[in-house]
CSV table of N, CA and C in Angstrom, one decimal:
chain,number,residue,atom,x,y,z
A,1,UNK,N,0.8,-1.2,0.0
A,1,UNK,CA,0.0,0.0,0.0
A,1,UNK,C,0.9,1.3,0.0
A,2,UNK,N,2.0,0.9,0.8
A,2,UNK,CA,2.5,2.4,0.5
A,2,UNK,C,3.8,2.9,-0.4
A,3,UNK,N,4.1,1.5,-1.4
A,3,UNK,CA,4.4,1.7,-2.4
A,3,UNK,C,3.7,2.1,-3.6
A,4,UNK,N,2.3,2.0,-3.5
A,4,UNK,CA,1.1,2.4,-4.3
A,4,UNK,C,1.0,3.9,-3.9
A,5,UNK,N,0.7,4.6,-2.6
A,5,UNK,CA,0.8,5.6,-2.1
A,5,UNK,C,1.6,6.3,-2.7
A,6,UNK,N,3.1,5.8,-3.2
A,6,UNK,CA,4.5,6.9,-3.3
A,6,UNK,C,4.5,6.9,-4.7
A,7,UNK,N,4.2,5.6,-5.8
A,7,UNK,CA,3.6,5.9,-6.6
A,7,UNK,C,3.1,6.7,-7.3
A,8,UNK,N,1.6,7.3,-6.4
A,8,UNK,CA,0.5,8.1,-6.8
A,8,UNK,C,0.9,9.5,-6.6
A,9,UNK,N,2.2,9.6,-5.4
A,9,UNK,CA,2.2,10.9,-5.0
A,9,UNK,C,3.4,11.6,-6.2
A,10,UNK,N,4.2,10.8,-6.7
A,10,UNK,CA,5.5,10.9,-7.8
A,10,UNK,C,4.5,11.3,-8.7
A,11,UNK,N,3.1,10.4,-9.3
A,11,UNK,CA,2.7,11.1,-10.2
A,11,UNK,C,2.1,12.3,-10.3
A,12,UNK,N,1.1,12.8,-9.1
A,12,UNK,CA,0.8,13.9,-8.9
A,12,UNK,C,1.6,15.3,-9.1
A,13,UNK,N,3.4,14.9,-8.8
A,13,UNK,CA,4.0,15.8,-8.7
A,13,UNK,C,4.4,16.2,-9.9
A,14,UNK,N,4.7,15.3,-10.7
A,14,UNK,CA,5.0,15.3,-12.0
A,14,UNK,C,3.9,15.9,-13.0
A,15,UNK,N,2.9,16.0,-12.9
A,15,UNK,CA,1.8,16.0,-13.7
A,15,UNK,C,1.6,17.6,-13.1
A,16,UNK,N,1.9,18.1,-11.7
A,16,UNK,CA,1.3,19.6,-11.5
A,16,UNK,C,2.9,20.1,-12.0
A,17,UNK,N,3.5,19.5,-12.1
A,17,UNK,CA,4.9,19.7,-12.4
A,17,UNK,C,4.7,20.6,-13.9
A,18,UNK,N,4.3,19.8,-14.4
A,18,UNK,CA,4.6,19.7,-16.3
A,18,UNK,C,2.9,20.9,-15.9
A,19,UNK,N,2.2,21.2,-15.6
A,19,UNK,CA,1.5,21.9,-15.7
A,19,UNK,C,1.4,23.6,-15.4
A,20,UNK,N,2.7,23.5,-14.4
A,20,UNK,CA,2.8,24.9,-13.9
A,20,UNK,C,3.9,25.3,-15.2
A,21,UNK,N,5.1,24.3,-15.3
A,21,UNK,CA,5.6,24.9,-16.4
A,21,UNK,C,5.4,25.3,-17.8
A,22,UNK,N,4.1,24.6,-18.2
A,22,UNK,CA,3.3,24.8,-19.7
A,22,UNK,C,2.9,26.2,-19.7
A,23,UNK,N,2.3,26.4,-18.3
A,23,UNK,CA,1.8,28.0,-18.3
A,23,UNK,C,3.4,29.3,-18.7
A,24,UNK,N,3.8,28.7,-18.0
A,24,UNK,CA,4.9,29.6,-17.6
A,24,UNK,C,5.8,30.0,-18.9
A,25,UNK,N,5.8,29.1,-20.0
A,25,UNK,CA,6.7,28.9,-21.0
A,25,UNK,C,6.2,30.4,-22.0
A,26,UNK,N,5.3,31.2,-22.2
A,26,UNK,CA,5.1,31.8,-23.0
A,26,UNK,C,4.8,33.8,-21.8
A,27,UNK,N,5.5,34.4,-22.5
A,27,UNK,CA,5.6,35.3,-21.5
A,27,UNK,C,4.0,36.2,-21.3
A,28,UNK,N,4.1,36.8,-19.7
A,28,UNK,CA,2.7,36.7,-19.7
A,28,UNK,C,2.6,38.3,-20.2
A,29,UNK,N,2.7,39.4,-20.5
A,29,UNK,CA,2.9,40.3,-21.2
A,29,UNK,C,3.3,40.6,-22.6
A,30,UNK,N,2.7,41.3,-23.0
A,30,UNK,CA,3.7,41.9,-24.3
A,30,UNK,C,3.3,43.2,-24.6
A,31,UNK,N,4.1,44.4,-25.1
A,31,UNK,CA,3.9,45.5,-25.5
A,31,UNK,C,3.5,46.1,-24.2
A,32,UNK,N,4.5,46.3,-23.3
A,32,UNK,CA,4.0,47.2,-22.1
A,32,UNK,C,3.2,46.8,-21.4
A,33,UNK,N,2.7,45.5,-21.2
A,33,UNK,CA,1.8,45.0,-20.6
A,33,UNK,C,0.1,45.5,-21.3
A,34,UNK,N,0.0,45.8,-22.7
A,34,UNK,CA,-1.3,45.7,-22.7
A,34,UNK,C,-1.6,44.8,-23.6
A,35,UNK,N,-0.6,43.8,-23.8
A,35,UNK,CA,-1.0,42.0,-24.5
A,35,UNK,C,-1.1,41.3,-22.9
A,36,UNK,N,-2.0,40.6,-23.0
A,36,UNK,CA,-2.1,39.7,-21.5
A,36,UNK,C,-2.2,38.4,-22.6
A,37,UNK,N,-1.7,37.4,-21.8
A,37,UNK,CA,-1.6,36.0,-22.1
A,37,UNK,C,-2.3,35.2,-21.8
A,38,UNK,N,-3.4,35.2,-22.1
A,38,UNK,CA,-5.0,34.5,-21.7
A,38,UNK,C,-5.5,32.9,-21.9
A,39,UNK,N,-4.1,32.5,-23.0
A,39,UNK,CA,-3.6,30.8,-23.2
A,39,UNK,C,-3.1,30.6,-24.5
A,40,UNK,N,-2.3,29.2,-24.6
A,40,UNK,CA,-1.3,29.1,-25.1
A,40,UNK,C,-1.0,27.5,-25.4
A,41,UNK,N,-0.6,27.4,-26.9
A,41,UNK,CA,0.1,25.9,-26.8
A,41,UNK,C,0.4,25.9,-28.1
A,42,UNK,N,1.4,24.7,-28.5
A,42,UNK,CA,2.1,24.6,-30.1
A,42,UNK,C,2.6,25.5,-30.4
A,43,UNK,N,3.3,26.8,-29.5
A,43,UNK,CA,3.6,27.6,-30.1
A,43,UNK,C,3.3,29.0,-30.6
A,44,UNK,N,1.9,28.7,-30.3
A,44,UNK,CA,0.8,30.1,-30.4
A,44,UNK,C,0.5,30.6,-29.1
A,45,UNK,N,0.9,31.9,-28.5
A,45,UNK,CA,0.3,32.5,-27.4
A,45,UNK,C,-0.8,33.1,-27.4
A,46,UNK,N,-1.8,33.4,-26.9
A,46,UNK,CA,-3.0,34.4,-27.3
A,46,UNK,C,-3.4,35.3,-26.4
A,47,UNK,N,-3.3,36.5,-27.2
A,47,UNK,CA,-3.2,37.5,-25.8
A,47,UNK,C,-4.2,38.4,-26.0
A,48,UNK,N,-4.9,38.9,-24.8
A,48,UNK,CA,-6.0,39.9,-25.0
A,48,UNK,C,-5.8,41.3,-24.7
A,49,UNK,N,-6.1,42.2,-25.7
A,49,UNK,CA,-5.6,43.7,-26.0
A,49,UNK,C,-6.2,44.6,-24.6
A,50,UNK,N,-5.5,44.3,-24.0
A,50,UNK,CA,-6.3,45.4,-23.1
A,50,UNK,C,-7.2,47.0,-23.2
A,51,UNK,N,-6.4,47.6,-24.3
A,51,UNK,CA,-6.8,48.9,-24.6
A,51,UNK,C,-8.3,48.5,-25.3
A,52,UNK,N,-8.4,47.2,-26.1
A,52,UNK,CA,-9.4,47.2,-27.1
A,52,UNK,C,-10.7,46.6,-26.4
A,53,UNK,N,-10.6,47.3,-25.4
A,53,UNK,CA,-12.4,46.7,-24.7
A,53,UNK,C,-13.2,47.5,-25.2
A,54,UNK,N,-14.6,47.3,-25.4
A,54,UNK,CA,-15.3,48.3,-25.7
A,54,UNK,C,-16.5,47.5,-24.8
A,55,UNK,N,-17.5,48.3,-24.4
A,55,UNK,CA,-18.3,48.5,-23.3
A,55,UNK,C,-19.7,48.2,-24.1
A,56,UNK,N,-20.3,47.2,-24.4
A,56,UNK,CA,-21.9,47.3,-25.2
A,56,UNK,C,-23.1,47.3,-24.4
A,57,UNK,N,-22.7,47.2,-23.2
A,57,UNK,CA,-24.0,47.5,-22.1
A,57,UNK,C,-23.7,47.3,-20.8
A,58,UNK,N,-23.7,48.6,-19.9
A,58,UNK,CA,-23.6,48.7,-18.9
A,58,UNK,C,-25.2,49.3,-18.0
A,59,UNK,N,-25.2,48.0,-17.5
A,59,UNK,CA,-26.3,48.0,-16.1
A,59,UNK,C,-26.6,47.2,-15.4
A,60,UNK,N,-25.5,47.6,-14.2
A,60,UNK,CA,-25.3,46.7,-13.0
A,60,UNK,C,-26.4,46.1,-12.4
A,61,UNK,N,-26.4,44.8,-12.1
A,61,UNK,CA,-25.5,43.8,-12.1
A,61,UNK,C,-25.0,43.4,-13.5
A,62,UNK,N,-25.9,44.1,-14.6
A,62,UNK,CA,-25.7,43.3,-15.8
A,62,UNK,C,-24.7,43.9,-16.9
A,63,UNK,N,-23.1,43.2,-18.0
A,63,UNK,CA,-22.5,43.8,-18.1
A,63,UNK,C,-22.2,43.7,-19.5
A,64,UNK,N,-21.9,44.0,-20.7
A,64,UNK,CA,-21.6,43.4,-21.7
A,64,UNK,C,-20.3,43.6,-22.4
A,65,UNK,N,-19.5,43.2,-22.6
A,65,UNK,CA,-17.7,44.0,-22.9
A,65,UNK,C,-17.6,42.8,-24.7
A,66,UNK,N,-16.8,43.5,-25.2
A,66,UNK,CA,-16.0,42.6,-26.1
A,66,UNK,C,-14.3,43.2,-25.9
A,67,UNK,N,-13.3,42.2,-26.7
A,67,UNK,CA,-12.2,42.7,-26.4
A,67,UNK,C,-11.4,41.6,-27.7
A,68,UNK,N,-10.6,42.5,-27.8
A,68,UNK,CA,-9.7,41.5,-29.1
A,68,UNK,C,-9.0,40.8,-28.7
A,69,UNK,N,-8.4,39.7,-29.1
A,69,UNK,CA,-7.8,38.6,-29.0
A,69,UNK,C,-6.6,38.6,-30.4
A,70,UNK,N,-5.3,38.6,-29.8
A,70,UNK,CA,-4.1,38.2,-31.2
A,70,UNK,C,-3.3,37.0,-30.9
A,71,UNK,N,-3.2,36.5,-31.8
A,71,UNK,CA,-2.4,35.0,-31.8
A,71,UNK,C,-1.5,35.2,-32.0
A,72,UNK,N,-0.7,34.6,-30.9
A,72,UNK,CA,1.4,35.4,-31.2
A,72,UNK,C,2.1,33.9,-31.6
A,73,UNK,N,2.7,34.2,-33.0
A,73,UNK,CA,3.3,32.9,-33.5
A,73,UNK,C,4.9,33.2,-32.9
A,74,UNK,N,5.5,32.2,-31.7
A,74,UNK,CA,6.7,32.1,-31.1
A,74,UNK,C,7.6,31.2,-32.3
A,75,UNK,N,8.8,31.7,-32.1
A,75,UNK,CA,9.9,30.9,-32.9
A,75,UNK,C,9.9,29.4,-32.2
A,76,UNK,N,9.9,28.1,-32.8
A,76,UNK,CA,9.7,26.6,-32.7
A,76,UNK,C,11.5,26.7,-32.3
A,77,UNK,N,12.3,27.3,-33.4
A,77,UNK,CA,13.6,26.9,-32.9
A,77,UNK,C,14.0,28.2,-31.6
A,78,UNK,N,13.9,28.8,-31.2
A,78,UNK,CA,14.3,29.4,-29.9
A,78,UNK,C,13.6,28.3,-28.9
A,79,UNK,N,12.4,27.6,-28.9
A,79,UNK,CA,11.9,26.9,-28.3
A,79,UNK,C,12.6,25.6,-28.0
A,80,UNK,N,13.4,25.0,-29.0
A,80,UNK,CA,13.8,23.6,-28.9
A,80,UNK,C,15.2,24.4,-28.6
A,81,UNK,N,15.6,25.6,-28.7
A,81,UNK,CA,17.2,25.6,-27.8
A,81,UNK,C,17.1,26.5,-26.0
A,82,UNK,N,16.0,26.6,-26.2
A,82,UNK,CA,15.8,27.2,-24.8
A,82,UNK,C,14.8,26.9,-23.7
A,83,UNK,N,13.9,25.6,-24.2
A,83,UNK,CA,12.5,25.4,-23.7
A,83,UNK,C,11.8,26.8,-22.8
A,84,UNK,N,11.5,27.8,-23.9
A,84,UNK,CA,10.7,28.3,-23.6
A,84,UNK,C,10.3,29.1,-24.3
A,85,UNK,N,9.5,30.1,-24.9
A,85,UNK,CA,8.9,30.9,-25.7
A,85,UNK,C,9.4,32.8,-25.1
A,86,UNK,N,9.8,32.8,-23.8
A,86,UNK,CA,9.6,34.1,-23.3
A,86,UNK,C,11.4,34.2,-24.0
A,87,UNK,N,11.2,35.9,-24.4
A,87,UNK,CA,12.4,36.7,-25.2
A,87,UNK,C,12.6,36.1,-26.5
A,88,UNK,N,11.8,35.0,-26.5
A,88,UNK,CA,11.8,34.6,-28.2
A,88,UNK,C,10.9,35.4,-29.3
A,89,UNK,N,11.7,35.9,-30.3
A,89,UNK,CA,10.9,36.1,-31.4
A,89,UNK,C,9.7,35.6,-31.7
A,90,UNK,N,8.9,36.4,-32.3
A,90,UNK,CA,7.4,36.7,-33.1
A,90,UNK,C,7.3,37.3,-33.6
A,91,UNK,N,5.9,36.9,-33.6
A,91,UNK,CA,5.1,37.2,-35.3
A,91,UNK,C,3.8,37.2,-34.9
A,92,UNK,N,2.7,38.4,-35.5
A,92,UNK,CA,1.4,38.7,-34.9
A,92,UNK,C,0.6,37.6,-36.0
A,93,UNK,N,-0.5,37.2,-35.9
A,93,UNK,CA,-1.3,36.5,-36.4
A,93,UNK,C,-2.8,37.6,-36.5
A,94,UNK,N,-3.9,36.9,-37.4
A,94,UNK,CA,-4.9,37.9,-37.3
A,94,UNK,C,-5.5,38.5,-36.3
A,95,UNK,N,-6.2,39.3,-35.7
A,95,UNK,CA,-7.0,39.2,-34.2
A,95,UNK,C,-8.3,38.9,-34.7
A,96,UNK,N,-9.1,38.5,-33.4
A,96,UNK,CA,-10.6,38.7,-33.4
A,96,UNK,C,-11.2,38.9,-32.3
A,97,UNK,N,-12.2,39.4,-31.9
A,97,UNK,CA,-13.1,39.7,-31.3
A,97,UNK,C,-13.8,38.3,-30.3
A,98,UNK,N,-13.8,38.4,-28.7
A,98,UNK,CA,-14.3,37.6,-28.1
A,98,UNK,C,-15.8,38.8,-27.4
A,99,UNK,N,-16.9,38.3,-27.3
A,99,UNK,CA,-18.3,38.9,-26.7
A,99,UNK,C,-18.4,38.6,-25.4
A,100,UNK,N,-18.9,38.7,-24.3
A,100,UNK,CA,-19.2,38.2,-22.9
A,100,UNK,C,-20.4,39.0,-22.3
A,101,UNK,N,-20.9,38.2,-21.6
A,101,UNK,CA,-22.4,39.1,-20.9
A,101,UNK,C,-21.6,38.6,-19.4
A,102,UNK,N,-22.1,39.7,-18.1
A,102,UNK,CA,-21.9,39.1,-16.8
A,102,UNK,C,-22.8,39.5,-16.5
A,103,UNK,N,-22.9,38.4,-15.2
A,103,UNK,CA,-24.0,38.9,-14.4
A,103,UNK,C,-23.4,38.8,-13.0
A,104,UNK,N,-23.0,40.1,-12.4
A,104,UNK,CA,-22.0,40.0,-11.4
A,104,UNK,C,-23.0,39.7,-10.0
A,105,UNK,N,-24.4,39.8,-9.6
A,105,UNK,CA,-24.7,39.3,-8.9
A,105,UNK,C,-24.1,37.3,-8.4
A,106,UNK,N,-24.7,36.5,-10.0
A,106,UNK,CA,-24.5,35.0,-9.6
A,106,UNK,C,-22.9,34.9,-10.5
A,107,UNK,N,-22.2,36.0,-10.7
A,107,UNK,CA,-20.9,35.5,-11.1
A,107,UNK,C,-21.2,34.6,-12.1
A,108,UNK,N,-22.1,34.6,-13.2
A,108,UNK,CA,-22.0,33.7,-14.4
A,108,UNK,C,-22.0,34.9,-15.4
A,109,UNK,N,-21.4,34.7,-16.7
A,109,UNK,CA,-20.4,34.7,-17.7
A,109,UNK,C,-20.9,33.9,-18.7
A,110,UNK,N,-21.5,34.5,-19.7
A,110,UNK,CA,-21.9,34.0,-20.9
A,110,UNK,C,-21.0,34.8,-22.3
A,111,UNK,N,-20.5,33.7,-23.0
A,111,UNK,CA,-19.8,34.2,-24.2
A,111,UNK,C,-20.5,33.8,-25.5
A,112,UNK,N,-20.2,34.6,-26.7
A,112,UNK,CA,-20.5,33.9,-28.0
A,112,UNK,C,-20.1,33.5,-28.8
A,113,UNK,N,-20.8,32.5,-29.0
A,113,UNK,CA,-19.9,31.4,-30.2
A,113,UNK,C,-20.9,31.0,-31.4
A,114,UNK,N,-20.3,31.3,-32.3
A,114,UNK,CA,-21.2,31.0,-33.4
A,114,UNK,C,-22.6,32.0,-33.8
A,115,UNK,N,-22.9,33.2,-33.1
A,115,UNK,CA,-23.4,34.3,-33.0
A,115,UNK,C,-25.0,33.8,-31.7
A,116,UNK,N,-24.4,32.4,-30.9
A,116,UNK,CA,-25.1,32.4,-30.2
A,116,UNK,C,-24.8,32.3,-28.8
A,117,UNK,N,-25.3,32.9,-27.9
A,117,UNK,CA,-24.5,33.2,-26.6
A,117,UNK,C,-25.0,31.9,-25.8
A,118,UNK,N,-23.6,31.4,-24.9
A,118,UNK,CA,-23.7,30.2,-24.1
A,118,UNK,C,-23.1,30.8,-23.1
A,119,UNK,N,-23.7,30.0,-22.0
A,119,UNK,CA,-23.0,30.3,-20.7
A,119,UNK,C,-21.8,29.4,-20.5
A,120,UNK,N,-21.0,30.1,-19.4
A,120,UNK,CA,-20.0,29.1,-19.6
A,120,UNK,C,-19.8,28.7,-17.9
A,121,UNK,N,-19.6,27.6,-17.6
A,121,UNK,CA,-20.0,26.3,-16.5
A,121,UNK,C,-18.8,26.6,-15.8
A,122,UNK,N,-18.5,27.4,-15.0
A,122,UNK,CA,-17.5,27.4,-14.3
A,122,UNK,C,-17.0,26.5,-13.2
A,123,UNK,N,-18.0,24.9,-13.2
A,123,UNK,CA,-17.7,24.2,-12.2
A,123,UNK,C,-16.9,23.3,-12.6
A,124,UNK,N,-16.6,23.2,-14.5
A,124,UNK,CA,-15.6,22.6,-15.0
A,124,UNK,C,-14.5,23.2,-14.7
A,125,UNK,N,-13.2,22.2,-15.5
A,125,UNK,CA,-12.0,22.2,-15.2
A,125,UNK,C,-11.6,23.4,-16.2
A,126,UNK,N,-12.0,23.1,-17.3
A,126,UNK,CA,-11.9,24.0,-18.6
A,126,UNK,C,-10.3,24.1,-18.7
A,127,UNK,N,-9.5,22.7,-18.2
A,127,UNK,CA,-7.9,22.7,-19.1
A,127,UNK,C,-8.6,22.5,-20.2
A,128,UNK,N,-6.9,22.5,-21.3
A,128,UNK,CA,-7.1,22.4,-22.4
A,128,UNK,C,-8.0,20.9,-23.0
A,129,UNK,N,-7.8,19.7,-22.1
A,129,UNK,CA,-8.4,18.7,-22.1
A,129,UNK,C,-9.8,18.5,-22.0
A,130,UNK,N,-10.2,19.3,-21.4
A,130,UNK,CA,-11.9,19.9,-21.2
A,130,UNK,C,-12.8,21.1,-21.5
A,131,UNK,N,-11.5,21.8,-22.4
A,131,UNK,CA,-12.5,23.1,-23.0
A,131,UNK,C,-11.1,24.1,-23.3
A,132,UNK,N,-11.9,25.4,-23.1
A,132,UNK,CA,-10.9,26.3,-23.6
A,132,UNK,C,-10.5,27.2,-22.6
A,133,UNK,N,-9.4,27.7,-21.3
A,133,UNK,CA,-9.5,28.3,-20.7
A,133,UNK,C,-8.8,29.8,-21.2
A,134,UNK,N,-9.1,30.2,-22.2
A,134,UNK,CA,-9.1,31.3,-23.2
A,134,UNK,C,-10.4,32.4,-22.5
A,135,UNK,N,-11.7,31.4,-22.7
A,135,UNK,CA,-12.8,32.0,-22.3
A,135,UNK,C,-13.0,32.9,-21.0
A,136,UNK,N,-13.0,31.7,-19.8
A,136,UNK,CA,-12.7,32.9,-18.9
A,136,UNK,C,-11.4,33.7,-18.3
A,137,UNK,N,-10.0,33.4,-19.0
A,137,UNK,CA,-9.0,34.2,-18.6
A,137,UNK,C,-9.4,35.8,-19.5
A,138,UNK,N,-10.0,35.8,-20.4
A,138,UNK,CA,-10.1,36.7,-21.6
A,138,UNK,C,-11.3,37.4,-20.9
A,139,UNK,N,-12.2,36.7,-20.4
A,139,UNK,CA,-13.5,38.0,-19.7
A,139,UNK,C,-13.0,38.5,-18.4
A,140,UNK,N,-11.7,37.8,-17.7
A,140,UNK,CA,-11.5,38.3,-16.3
A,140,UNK,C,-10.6,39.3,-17.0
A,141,UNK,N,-9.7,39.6,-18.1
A,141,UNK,CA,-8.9,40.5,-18.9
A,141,UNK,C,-10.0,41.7,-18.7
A,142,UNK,N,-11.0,41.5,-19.7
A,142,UNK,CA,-11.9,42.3,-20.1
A,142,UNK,C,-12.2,43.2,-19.1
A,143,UNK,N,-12.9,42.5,-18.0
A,143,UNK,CA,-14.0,43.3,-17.2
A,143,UNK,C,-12.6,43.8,-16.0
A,144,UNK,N,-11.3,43.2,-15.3
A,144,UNK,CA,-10.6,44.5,-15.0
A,144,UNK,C,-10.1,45.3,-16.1
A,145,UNK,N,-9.7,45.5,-17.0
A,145,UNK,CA,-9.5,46.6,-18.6
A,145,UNK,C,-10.5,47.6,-18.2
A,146,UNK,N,-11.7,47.5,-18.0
A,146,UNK,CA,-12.6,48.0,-17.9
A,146,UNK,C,-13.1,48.8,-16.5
A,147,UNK,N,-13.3,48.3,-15.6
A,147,UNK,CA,-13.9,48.4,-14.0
A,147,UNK,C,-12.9,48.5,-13.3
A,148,UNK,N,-11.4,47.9,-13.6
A,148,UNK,CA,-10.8,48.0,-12.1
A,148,UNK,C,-10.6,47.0,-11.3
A,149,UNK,N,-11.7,45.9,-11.3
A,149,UNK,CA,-12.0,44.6,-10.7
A,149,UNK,C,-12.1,43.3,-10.9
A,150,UNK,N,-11.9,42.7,-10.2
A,150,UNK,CA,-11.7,40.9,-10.0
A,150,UNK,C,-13.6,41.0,-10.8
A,151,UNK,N,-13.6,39.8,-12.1
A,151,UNK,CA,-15.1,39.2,-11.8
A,151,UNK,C,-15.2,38.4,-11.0
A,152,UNK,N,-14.0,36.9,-11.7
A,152,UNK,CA,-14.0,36.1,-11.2
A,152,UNK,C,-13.3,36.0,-9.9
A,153,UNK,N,-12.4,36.9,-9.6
A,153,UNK,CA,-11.7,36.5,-8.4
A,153,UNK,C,-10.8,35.7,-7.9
A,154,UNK,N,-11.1,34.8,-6.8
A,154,UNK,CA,-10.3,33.9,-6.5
A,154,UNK,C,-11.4,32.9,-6.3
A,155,UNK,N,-12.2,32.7,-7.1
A,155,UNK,CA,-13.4,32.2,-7.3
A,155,UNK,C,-13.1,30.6,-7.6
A,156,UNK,N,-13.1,29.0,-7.3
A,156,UNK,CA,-12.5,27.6,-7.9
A,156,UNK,C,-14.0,27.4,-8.5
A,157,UNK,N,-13.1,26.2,-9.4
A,157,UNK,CA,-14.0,25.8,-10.3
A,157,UNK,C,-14.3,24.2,-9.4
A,158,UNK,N,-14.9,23.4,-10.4
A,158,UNK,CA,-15.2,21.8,-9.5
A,158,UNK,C,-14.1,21.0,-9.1
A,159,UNK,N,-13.3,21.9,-9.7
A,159,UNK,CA,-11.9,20.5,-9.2
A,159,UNK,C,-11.1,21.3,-8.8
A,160,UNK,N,-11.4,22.5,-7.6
A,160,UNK,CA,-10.6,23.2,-7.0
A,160,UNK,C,-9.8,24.1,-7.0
A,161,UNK,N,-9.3,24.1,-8.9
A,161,UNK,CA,-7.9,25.2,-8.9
A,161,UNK,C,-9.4,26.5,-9.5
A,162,UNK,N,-8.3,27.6,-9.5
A,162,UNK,CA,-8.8,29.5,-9.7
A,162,UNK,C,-9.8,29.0,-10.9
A,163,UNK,N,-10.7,29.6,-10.9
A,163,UNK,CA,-11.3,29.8,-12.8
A,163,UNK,C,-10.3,30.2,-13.5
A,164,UNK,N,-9.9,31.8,-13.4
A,164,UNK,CA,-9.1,32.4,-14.2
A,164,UNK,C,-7.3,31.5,-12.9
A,165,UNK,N,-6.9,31.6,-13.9
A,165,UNK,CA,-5.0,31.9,-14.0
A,165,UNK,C,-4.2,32.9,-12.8
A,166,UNK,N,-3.6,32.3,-12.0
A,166,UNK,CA,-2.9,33.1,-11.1
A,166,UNK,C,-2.4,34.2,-12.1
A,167,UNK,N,-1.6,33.6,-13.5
A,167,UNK,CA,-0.4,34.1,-13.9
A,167,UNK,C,-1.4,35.3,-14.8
A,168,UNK,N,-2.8,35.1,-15.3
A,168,UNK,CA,-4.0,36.4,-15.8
A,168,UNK,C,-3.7,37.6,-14.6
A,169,UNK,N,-4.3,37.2,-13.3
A,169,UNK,CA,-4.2,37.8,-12.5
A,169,UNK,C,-2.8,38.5,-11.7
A,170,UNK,N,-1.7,37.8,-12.2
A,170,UNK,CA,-0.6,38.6,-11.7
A,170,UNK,C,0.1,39.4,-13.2
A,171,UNK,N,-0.5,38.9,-14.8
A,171,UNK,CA,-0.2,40.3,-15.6
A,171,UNK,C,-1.0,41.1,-15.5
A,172,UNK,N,-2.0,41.0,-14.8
A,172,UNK,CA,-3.0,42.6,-14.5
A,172,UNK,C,-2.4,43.5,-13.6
A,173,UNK,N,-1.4,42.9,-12.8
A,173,UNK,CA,-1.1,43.7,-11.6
A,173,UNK,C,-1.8,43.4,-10.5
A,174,UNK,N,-2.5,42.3,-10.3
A,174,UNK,CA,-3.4,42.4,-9.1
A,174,UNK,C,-3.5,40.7,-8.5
């Protein structure tokens, strides 16, 4: 049993291991801090413009923001000689436009997809394995860009870790 135990705990370590450093590999700023790095993988960072919020309805509790999104193509070979993306060369990719509705009373967050608005279930895990955690690091971007303030907070999802990203919330400054 408690070679099963040491086991389980080697893997745990390993697995939040390789997890903290996936985040970390792509730098969480760019351009003065108004690129935030809202998620990332293969090479592509995606960062949300901070300046580019625009406000389509404000009436508290109820909130409505959009904000741009650019896809930062990192050099593959600075990557295989440095395992990491941060000081490495780029290249901007198209932007686009993410939508979000809040409702800061029950803290839910509806985005649109396909020009139809869905809520989005914050009691998932929403890694990359279960969704897109794009979504809500990009509306907690939005709504401090905008307000000043935490939506999500220090708010967990069902399996305990933040909704949004320590590393969202420490390129905001906060």
């Amino acid at each position: 049993m408690k070679k099963l135990l040491k086991i389980f705990m080697v893997a745990v370590f390993i697995l939040s291991s390789s997890a903290v450093s996936a985040e970390s590999i792509y730098p969480d700023t760019l351009q003065n801090g108004n690129l935030v790095c809202v998620d990332g993988g293969m090479g592509v960072g995606y960062y949300a413009v901070k300046n580019s919020v625009y406000v389509d309805k404000y009436a508290p509790p109820f909130y409505e923001l959009s904000i741009e999104i650019i896809p930062v193509n990192f050099s593959d070979k600075y990557y295989r000689e440095n395992e990491t993306y941060i000081d490495s060369p780029y290249t901007f990719g198209e932007k686009f436009v993410l939508y979000f509705k809040y409702n800061w009373d029950t803290k839910t967050v509806f985005h649109k997809q396909g020009g139809i608005w869905k809520v989005w279930d914050i009691n998932r895990d929403y890694s990359h394995a279960e969704g897109n955690p794009m979504i809500p690091n990009s509306a907690e971007v939005a709504f401090f860009s905008i307000y000043q303030m935490k939506f999500f907070g220090s708010k967990l999802n069902g399996s305990g870790y933040p909704v949004v990203s320590d590393g969202v919330h420490s390129a905001l400054g906060i």
